[in-house]
């Protein structure tokens, strides 16, 4: 019981921090080679999906339309962050010159 509570707390913390860290890293770190940031992004996707499963995505495998709708809504909130976190390795937009 205690380990499940710890897993849930860590999953909630991770899913809460990912959007903030994506913005900070995306704007704070310059361009990084895709050989570095794509594997990191893939690990992030796996961790986000695992955290979502721990928090309740496993309900999809059970019966109950209302539970499935709730999980689908939650995934629509997590999905954009999952995809946009890939752009953290591209760096900040060029502010000094639009041509750059």
PDB file of C-alpha atoms in Angstrom:
ATOM      1  CA  UNK A   1       0.000   0.000   0.000  1.00  0.00           C
ATOM      2  CA  UNK A   2       2.811   2.427   0.914  1.00  0.00           C
ATOM      3  CA  UNK A   3       4.729   1.723  -2.320  1.00  0.00           C
ATOM      4  CA  UNK A   4       1.604   2.450  -4.394  1.00  0.00           C
ATOM      5  CA  UNK A   5       1.198   5.785  -2.638  1.00  0.00           C
ATOM      6  CA  UNK A   6       4.830   6.670  -3.308  1.00  0.00           C
ATOM      7  CA  UNK A   7       4.448   5.710  -6.988  1.00  0.00           C
ATOM      8  CA  UNK A   8       1.334   7.877  -7.299  1.00  0.00           C
ATOM      9  CA  UNK A   9       3.012  10.868  -5.623  1.00  0.00           C
ATOM     10  CA  UNK A  10       6.109  10.556  -7.842  1.00  0.00           C
ATOM     11  CA  UNK A  11       3.922  10.219 -10.938  1.00  0.00           C
ATOM     12  CA  UNK A  12       1.946  13.324 -10.019  1.00  0.00           C
ATOM     13  CA  UNK A  13       5.124  15.270  -9.323  1.00  0.00           C
ATOM     14  CA  UNK A  14       6.720  14.201 -12.605  1.00  0.00           C
ATOM     15  CA  UNK A  15       3.668  15.048 -14.703  1.00  0.00           C
ATOM     16  CA  UNK A  16       3.400  18.410 -12.953  1.00  0.00           C
ATOM     17  CA  UNK A  17       7.044  19.334 -13.531  1.00  0.00           C
ATOM     18  CA  UNK A  18       7.367  18.216 -17.173  1.00  0.00           C
ATOM     19  CA  UNK A  19       5.617  21.245 -18.749  1.00  0.00           C
ATOM     20  CA  UNK A  20       7.589  23.671 -16.573  1.00  0.00           C
ATOM     21  CA  UNK A  21      10.905  21.965 -17.294  1.00  0.00           C
ATOM     22  CA  UNK A  22      10.101  21.848 -21.008  1.00  0.00           C
ATOM     23  CA  UNK A  23       9.649  25.609 -21.116  1.00  0.00           C
ATOM     24  CA  UNK A  24      12.746  26.274 -18.997  1.00  0.00           C
ATOM     25  CA  UNK A  25      14.956  23.948 -21.023  1.00  0.00           C
ATOM     26  CA  UNK A  26      13.454  25.044 -24.335  1.00  0.00           C
ATOM     27  CA  UNK A  27      14.129  28.713 -23.688  1.00  0.00           C
ATOM     28  CA  UNK A  28      17.236  28.421 -21.527  1.00  0.00           C
ATOM     29  CA  UNK A  29      19.336  25.894 -23.389  1.00  0.00           C
ATOM     30  CA  UNK A  30      20.478  26.583 -26.908  1.00  0.00           C
ATOM     31  CA  UNK A  31      20.350  24.227 -29.843  1.00  0.00           C
ATOM     32  CA  UNK A  32      21.421  20.664 -29.074  1.00  0.00           C
ATOM     33  CA  UNK A  33      22.105  17.952 -31.621  1.00  0.00           C
ATOM     34  CA  UNK A  34      19.182  15.655 -32.257  1.00  0.00           C
ATOM     35  CA  UNK A  35      21.447  12.730 -31.354  1.00  0.00           C
ATOM     36  CA  UNK A  36      21.244  13.971 -27.773  1.00  0.00           C
ATOM     37  CA  UNK A  37      17.751  15.382 -27.322  1.00  0.00           C
ATOM     38  CA  UNK A  38      15.730  12.740 -29.206  1.00  0.00           C
ATOM     39  CA  UNK A  39      16.798   9.851 -26.928  1.00  0.00           C
ATOM     40  CA  UNK A  40      16.114  12.065 -23.906  1.00  0.00           C
ATOM     41  CA  UNK A  41      12.699  12.903 -25.372  1.00  0.00           C
ATOM     42  CA  UNK A  42      11.939   9.205 -25.904  1.00  0.00           C
ATOM     43  CA  UNK A  43      12.819   8.466 -22.271  1.00  0.00           C
ATOM     44  CA  UNK A  44      10.566  11.363 -21.247  1.00  0.00           C
ATOM     45  CA  UNK A  45       7.687   9.928 -23.316  1.00  0.00           C
ATOM     46  CA  UNK A  46       8.108   6.511 -21.706  1.00  0.00           C
ATOM     47  CA  UNK A  47       8.215   8.066 -18.225  1.00  0.00           C
ATOM     48  CA  UNK A  48       5.124  10.183 -18.929  1.00  0.00           C
ATOM     49  CA  UNK A  49       3.186   7.186 -20.233  1.00  0.00           C
ATOM     50  CA  UNK A  50       4.267   5.128 -17.237  1.00  0.00           C
ATOM     51  CA  UNK A  51       3.216   7.900 -14.843  1.00  0.00           C
ATOM     52  CA  UNK A  52      -0.129   8.167 -16.626  1.00  0.00           C
ATOM     53  CA  UNK A  53      -0.620   4.420 -16.312  1.00  0.00           C
ATOM     54  CA  UNK A  54       0.161   4.528 -12.591  1.00  0.00           C
ATOM     55  CA  UNK A  55      -2.279   7.387 -12.048  1.00  0.00           C
ATOM     56  CA  UNK A  56      -5.183   5.693 -13.752  1.00  0.00           C
ATOM     57  CA  UNK A  57      -4.757   4.863 -17.426  1.00  0.00           C
ATOM     58  CA  UNK A  58      -5.078   1.192 -16.498  1.00  0.00           C
ATOM     59  CA  UNK A  59      -8.808   1.908 -16.156  1.00  0.00           C
ATOM     60  CA  UNK A  60      -9.037   1.679 -19.971  1.00  0.00           C
ATOM     61  CA  UNK A  61      -8.758  -2.097 -19.680  1.00  0.00           C
ATOM     62  CA  UNK A  62     -11.726  -2.264 -17.295  1.00  0.00           C
ATOM     63  CA  UNK A  63     -15.404  -1.916 -18.006  1.00  0.00           C
ATOM     64  CA  UNK A  64     -17.266   1.322 -17.545  1.00  0.00           C
ATOM     65  CA  UNK A  65     -17.833   4.030 -20.093  1.00  0.00           C
ATOM     66  CA  UNK A  66     -17.495   6.880 -17.608  1.00  0.00           C
ATOM     67  CA  UNK A  67     -14.051   5.706 -16.488  1.00  0.00           C
ATOM     68  CA  UNK A  68     -12.869   5.412 -20.078  1.00  0.00           C
ATOM     69  CA  UNK A  69     -14.112   8.929 -20.881  1.00  0.00           C
ATOM     70  CA  UNK A  70     -12.272  10.295 -17.850  1.00  0.00           C
ATOM     71  CA  UNK A  71      -9.021   8.650 -18.950  1.00  0.00           C
ATOM     72  CA  UNK A  72      -9.472   9.900 -22.525  1.00  0.00           C
ATOM     73  CA  UNK A  73      -9.903  13.474 -21.244  1.00  0.00           C
ATOM     74  CA  UNK A  74      -6.770  13.139 -19.101  1.00  0.00           C
ATOM     75  CA  UNK A  75      -4.773  11.893 -22.090  1.00  0.00           C
ATOM     76  CA  UNK A  76      -5.919  14.897 -24.132  1.00  0.00           C
ATOM     77  CA  UNK A  77      -4.341  17.103 -21.453  1.00  0.00           C
ATOM     78  CA  UNK A  78      -1.112  15.100 -21.325  1.00  0.00           C
ATOM     79  CA  UNK A  79      -0.762  14.548 -25.088  1.00  0.00           C
ATOM     80  CA  UNK A  80       0.247  18.087 -26.103  1.00  0.00           C
ATOM     81  CA  UNK A  81       2.917  18.213 -23.393  1.00  0.00           C
ATOM     82  CA  UNK A  82       4.150  14.820 -24.512  1.00  0.00           C
ATOM     83  CA  UNK A  83       4.610  16.104 -28.073  1.00  0.00           C
ATOM     84  CA  UNK A  84       5.806  19.618 -27.272  1.00  0.00           C
ATOM     85  CA  UNK A  85       8.510  18.344 -24.923  1.00  0.00           C
ATOM     86  CA  UNK A  86      10.396  17.196 -28.024  1.00  0.00           C
ATOM     87  CA  UNK A  87      11.093  20.823 -28.946  1.00  0.00           C
ATOM     88  CA  UNK A  88      13.097  21.520 -25.784  1.00  0.00           C
ATOM     89  CA  UNK A  89      16.302  20.504 -27.577  1.00  0.00           C
ATOM     90  CA  UNK A  90      15.759  22.906 -30.451  1.00  0.00           C
ATOM     91  CA  UNK A  91      16.549  25.933 -28.321  1.00  0.00           C
ATOM     92  CA  UNK A  92      14.913  29.308 -28.037  1.00  0.00           C
ATOM     93  CA  UNK A  93      13.586  31.144 -31.098  1.00  0.00           C
ATOM     94  CA  UNK A  94      16.039  33.600 -32.694  1.00  0.00           C
ATOM     95  CA  UNK A  95      15.208  36.935 -31.114  1.00  0.00           C
ATOM     96  CA  UNK A  96      18.031  39.024 -32.467  1.00  0.00           C
ATOM     97  CA  UNK A  97      17.406  38.361 -36.174  1.00  0.00           C
ATOM     98  CA  UNK A  98      14.401  36.725 -37.828  1.00  0.00           C
ATOM     99  CA  UNK A  99      16.680  35.429 -40.596  1.00  0.00           C
ATOM    100  CA  UNK A 100      18.781  33.503 -38.084  1.00  0.00           C
TER     101      UNK A 100
END
